[in-house]
Short mmCIF file of C-alpha atoms in Angstrom, two decimals:
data_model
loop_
_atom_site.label_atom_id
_atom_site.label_comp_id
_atom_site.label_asym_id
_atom_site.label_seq_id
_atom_site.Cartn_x
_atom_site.Cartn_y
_atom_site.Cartn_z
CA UNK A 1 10.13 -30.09 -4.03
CA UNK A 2 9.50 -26.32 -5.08
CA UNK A 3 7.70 -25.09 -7.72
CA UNK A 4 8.21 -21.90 -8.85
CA UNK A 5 6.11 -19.25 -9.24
CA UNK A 6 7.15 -16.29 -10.66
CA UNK A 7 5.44 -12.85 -10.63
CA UNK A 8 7.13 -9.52 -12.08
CA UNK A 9 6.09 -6.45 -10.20
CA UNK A 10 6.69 -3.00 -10.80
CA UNK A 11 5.96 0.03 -8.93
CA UNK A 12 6.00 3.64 -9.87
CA UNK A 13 7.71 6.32 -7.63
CA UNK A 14 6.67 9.74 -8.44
CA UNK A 15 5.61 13.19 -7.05
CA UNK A 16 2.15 14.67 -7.65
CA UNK A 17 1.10 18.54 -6.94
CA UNK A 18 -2.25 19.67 -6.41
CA UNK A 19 -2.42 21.99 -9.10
CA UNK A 20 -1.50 19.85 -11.51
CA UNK A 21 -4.07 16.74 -11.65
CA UNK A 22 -3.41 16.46 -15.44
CA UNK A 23 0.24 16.07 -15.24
CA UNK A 24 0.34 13.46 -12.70
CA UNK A 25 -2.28 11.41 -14.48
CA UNK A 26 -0.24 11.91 -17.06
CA UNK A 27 3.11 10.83 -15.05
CA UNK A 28 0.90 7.63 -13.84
CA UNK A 29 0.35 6.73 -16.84
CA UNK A 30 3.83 6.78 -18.86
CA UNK A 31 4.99 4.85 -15.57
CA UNK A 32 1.97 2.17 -16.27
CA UNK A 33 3.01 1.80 -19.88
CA UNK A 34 6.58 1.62 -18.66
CA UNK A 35 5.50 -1.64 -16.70
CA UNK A 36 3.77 -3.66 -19.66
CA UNK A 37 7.00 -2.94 -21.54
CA UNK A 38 8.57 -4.41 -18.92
CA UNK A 39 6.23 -7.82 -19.03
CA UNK A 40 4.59 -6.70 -15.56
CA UNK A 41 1.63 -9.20 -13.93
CA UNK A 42 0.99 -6.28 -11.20
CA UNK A 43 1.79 -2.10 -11.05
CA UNK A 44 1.64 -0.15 -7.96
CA UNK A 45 1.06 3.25 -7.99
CA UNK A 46 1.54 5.57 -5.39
CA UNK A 47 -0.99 6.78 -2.70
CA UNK A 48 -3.06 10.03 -3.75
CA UNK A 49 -0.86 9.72 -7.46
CA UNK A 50 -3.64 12.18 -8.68
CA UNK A 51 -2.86 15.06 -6.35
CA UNK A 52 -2.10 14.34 -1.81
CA UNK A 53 -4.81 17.66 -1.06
CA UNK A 54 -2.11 18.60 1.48
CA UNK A 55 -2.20 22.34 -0.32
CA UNK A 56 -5.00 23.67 1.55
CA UNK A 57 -8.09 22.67 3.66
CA UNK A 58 -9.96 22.17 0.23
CA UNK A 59 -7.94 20.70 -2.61
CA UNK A 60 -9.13 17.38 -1.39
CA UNK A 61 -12.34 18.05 -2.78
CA UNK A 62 -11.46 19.08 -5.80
CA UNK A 63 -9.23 16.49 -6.89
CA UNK A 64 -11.89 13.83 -5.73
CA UNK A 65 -13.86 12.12 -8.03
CA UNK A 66 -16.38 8.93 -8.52
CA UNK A 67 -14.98 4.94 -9.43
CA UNK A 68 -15.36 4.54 -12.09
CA UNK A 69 -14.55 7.57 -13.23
CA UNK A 70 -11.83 9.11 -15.49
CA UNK A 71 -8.65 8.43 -13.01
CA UNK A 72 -10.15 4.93 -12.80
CA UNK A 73 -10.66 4.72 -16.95
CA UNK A 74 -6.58 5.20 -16.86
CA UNK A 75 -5.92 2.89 -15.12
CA UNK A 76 -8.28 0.15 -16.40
CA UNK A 77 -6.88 1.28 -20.19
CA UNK A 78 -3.47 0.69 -19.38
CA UNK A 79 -4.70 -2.98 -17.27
CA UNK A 80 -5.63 -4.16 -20.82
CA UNK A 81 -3.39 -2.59 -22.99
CA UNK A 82 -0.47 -4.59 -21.27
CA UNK A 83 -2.69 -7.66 -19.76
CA UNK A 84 -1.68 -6.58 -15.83
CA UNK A 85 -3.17 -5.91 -12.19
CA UNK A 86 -3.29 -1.94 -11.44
CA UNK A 87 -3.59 -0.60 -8.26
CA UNK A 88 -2.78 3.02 -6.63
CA UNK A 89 -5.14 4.81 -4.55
CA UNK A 90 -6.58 8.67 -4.68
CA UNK A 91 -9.38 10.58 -3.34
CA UNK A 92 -13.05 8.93 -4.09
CA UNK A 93 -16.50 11.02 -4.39
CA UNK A 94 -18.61 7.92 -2.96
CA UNK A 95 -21.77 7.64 -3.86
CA UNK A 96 -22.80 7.91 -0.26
CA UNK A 97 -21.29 11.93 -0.69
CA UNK A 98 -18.35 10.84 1.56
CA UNK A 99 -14.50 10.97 0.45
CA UNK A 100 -12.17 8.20 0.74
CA UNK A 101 -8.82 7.85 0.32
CA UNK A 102 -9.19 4.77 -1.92
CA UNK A 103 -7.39 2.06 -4.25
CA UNK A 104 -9.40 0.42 -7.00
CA UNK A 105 -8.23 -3.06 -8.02
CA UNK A 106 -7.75 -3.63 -11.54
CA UNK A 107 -7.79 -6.62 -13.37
CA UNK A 108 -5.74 -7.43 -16.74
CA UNK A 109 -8.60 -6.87 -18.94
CA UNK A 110 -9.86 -3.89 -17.49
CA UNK A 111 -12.67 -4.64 -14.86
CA UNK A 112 -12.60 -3.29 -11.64
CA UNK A 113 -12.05 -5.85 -8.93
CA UNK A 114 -13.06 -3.95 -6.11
CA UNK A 115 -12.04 -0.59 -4.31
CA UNK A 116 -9.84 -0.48 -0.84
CA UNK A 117 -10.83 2.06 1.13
CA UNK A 118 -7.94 3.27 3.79
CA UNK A 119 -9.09 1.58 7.03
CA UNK A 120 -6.34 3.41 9.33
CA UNK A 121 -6.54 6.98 8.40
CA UNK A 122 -2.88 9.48 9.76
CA UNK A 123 -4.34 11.34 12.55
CA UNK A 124 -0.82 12.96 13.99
CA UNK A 125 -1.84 16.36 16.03
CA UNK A 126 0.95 16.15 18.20
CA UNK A 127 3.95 15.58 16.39
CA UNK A 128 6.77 17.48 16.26
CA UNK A 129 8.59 16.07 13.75
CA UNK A 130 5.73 16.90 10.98
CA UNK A 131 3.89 19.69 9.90
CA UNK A 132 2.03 20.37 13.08
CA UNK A 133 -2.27 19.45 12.88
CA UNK A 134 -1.99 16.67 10.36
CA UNK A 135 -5.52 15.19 10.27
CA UNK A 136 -6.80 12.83 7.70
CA UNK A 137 -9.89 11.67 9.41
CA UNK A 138 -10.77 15.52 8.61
CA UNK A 139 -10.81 15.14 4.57
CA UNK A 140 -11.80 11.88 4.38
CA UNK A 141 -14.26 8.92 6.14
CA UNK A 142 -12.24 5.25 6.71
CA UNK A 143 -13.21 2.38 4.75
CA UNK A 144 -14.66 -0.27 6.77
CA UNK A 145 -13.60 -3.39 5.03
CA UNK A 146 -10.60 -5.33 3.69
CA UNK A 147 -10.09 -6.89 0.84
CA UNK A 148 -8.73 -10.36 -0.75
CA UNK A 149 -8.35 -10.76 -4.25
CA UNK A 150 -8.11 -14.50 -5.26
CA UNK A 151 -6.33 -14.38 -8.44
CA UNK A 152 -4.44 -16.41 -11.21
CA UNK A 153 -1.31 -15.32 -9.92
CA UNK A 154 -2.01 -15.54 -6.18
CA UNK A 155 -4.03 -14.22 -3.29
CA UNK A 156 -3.12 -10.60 -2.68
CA UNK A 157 -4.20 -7.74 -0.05
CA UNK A 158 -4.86 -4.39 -0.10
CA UNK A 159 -3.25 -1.26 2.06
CA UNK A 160 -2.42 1.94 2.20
CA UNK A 161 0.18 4.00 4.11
CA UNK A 162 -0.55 4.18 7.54
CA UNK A 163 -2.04 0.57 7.44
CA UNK A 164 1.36 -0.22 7.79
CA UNK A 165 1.39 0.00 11.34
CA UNK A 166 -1.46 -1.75 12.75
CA UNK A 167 -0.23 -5.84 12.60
CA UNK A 168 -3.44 -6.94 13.39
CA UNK A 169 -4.80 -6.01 9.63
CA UNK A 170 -1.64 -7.91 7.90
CA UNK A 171 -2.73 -10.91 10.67
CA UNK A 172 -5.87 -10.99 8.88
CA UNK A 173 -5.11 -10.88 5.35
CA UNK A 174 -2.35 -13.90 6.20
CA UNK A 175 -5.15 -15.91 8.15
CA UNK A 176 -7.45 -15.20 4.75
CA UNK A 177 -4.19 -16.68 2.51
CA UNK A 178 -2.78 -13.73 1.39
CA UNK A 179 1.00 -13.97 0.23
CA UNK A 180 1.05 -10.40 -0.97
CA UNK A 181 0.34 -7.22 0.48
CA UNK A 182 0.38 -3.86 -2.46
CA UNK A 183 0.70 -1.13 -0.33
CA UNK A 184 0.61 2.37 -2.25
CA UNK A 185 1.92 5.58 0.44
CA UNK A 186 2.72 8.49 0.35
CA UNK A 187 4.90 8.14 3.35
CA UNK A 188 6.11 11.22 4.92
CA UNK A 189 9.47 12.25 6.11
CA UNK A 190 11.92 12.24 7.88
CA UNK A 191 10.93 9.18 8.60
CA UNK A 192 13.07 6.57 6.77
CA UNK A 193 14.11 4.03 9.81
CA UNK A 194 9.90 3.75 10.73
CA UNK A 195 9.29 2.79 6.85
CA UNK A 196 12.27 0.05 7.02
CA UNK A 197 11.39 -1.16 9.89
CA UNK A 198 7.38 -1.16 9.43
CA UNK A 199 7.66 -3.25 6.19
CA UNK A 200 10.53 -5.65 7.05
CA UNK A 201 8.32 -6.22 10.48
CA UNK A 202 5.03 -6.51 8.36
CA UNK A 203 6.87 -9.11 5.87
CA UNK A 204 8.26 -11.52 8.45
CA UNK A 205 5.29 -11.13 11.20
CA UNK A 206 3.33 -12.78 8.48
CA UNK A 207 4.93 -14.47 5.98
CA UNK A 208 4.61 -12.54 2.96
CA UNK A 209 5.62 -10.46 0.00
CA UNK A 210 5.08 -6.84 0.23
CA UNK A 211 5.15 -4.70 -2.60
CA UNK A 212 5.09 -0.89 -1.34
CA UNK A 213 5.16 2.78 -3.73
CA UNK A 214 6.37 5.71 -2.31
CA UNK A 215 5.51 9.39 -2.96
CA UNK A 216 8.67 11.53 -3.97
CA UNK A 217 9.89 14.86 -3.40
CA UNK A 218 7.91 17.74 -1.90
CA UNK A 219 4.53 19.68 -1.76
CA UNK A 220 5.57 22.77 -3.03
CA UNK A 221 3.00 24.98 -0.98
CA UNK A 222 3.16 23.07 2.28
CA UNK A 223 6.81 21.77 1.98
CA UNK A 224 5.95 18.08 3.62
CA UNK A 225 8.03 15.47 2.07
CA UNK A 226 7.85 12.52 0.97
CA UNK A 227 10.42 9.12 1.86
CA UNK A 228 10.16 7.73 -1.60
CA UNK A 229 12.55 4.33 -0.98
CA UNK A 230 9.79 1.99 -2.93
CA UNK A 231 10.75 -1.28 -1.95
CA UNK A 232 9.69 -5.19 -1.97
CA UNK A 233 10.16 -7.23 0.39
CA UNK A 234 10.17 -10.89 1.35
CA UNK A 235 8.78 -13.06 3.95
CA UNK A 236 11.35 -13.62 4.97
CA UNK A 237 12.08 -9.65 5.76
CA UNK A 238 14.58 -9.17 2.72
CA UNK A 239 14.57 -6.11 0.74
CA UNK A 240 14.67 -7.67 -2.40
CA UNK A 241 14.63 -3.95 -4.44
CA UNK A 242 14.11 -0.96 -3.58
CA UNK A 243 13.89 2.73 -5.12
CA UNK A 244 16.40 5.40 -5.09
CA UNK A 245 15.74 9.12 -3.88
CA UNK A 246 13.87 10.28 -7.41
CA UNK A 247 11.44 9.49 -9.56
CA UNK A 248 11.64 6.39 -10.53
CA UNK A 249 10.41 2.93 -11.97
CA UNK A 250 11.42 -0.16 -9.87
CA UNK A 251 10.82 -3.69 -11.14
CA UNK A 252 11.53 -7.12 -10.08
CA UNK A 253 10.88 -10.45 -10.00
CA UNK A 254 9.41 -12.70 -7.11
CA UNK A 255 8.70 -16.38 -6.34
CA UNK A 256 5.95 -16.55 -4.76
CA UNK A 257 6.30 -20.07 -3.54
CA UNK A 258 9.35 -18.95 -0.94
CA UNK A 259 5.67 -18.07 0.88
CA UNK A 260 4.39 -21.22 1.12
CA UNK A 261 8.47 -22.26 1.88
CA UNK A 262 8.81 -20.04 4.49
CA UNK A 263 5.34 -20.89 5.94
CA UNK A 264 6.71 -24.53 6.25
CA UNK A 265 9.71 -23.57 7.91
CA UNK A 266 7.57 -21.99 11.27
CA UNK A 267 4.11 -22.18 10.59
CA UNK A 268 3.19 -19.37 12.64
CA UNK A 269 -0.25 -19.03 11.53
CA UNK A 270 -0.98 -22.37 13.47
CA UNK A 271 0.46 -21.13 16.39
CA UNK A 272 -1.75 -17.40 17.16
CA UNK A 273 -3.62 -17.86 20.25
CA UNK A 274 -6.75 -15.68 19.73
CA UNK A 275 -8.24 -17.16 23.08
CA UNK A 276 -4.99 -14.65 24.98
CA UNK A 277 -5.50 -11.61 23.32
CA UNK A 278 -8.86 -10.42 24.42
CA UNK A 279 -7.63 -11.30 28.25
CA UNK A 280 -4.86 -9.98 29.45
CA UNK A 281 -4.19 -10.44 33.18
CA UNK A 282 -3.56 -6.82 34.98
CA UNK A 283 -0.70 -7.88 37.69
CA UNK A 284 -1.04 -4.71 40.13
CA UNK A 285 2.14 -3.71 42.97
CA UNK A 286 2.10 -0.51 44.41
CA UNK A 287 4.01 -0.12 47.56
#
C-alpha cells in the first residue's frame, strides 16, 4: 500500500546580466518570496542567478564572493522567512583563493547545509553551434565532491548544468538513496532536444525526481542564450511541469513515494554490475 509523500517545489526562471548583480539578487529574491507564498518545502534557483561572467574574461571575478557571504545571507533570510530548502548556485571566492561555480544548500531555518561545487565544468572549444572558445575550467576550479542531504522531506542531490550529462554521477547519488536531484543551469541554446532528452534520460536511468532551473533570455554583450524550459521530472521520465519561454515561476507538487514505487517495479539498482565496467573486452578484426 502507498503512502504518500508530498513535496511542493518551485523553481525560479530568470535572466541575470553582469552589470547588474543588484538587480538579479533582487529578481532572486522576489522569486524566493514568491515560493513561501506558494507553501514551498524546496526553491531552485538558477545557475550563476547573481551574474553568468560570460561578459568578458573578468566579470567572473568580480561577481564572486565568499559563503557565507551576502548572496548566501539572501538566501538563508528568505529559507526562514518561509520555513523552505534554497538552493541556486553562483561564483564562490573559496577560502583556498580559488573560484567555483557553486550551490550552497539551505536549510528552512537558515543554516547552511553544505556547498556543491560543479564537478563537470563546460569545456566546449570546438563547437560550432556556440559561441566559439567556451571554457569554464578557465574561470573556475571543479569541486571534487558530491553531496547527499538526508532530510525531513527526503534524500536529495546536488548538480549543476553540465552534470547533466555524465550518468555515472546520478548512478551515485541513486546508489547513496537519493530520490531527488536539484539541478540549477544555465543551459545554453539552441539546444532544447539535448536538455529534454538529458533530464528525461537522467530521471528514468535512475529512478528519480529531478527538479531543474533554467537561465532565460540573453547576455546582452556576448549574445549567448539561454533554453529556459525549467522543468520536473519523474522517475519514471514524465515531465510533470515545465516553464514557458520567459521569466517565470513554476511550481508543483510531487509524491515522492512513486520513487520507492517505481524502484519496486525494476529494481535496477540491484542489477549494476560494477565488476563489467572497469573490463571491457577489446574484440580486434582487421582484414
Amino acid at each position: 500500500m502507498s503512502e504518500q509523500r508530498p513535496v511542493t517545489i518551485s523553481i525560479a526562471q530568470f535572466n541575470a546580466q553582469d552589470d547588474d548583480k543588484a538587480g538579479n539578487l533582487a529578481k532572486a529574491q522576489h522569486y524566493l518570496d514568491l515560493a513561501g507564498a506558494r507553501g514551498s518545502n524546496i526553491a531552485v534557483l538558477p545557475e550563476l542567478f547573481t551574474g553568468t561572467g560570460f561578459s568578458s574574461g573578468d566579470a567572473h571575478k568580480m561577481l564572486a564572493e565568499p559563503i557565507p557571504g551576502p548572496t548566501f545571507e539572501m538566501m538563508a533570510a528568505a529559507a526562514r522567512r518561509h520555513a523552505m530548502y534554497v538552493t541556486g548556485s553562483f561564483y564562490e571566492k573559496g577560502s583556498d583563493g580559488r573560484i567555483y561555480n557553486t550551490a550552497p544548500v539551505v536549510a528552512p531555518g537558515g543554516d547552511l547545509l553544505g556547498c556543491y561545487r560543479k564537478t563537470h565544468l563546460f569545456d566546449v572549444p570546438n563547437r560550432t553551434d556556440l559561441p566559439p572558445g567556451i571554457m569554464e575550467s578557465k574561470k573556475v576550479s571543479p569541486g571534487a565532491e558530491l553531496q547527499v542531504y538526508d532530510t525531513n522531506l527526503c534524500r536529495f542531490g546536488i548538480g549543476i548544468c553540465a552534470d547533466i550529462r555524465f550518468p555515472e554521477m546520478f548512478r551515485a547519488y541513486a546508489r547513496a538513496g537519493a530520490e531527488l536531484i536539484l539541478l540549477p543551469t544555465a543551459f545554453l541554446s539552441p539546444r532544447f532536444d539535448h536538455w529534454d532528452f538529458l533530464l528525461k534520460a537522467r530521471a528514468t536511468d535512475h529512478q528519480m525526481f529531478i527538479a531543474a532551473s533554467g537561465m532565460t533570455g540573453k547576455e546582452k554583450v556576448t549574445g549567448i542564450g539561454f533554453i529556459g524550459r525549467s522543468a520536473v521530472v519523474d522517475p519514471w521520465g514524465v515531465i510533470l511541469a515545465g516553464a514557458p519561454d520567459e521569466e517565470a515561476m513554476l511550481t508543483t507538487t510531487i509524491d515522492l513515494d512513486q520513487v520507492r514505487r517505481v524502484r519496486n517495479w525494476w529494481p535496477l539498482n540491484d542489477q549494476v554490475r560494477p565488476d563489467l565496467y572497469g573490463a571491457v573486452a577489446v574484440k580486434t578484426s582487421r582484414p
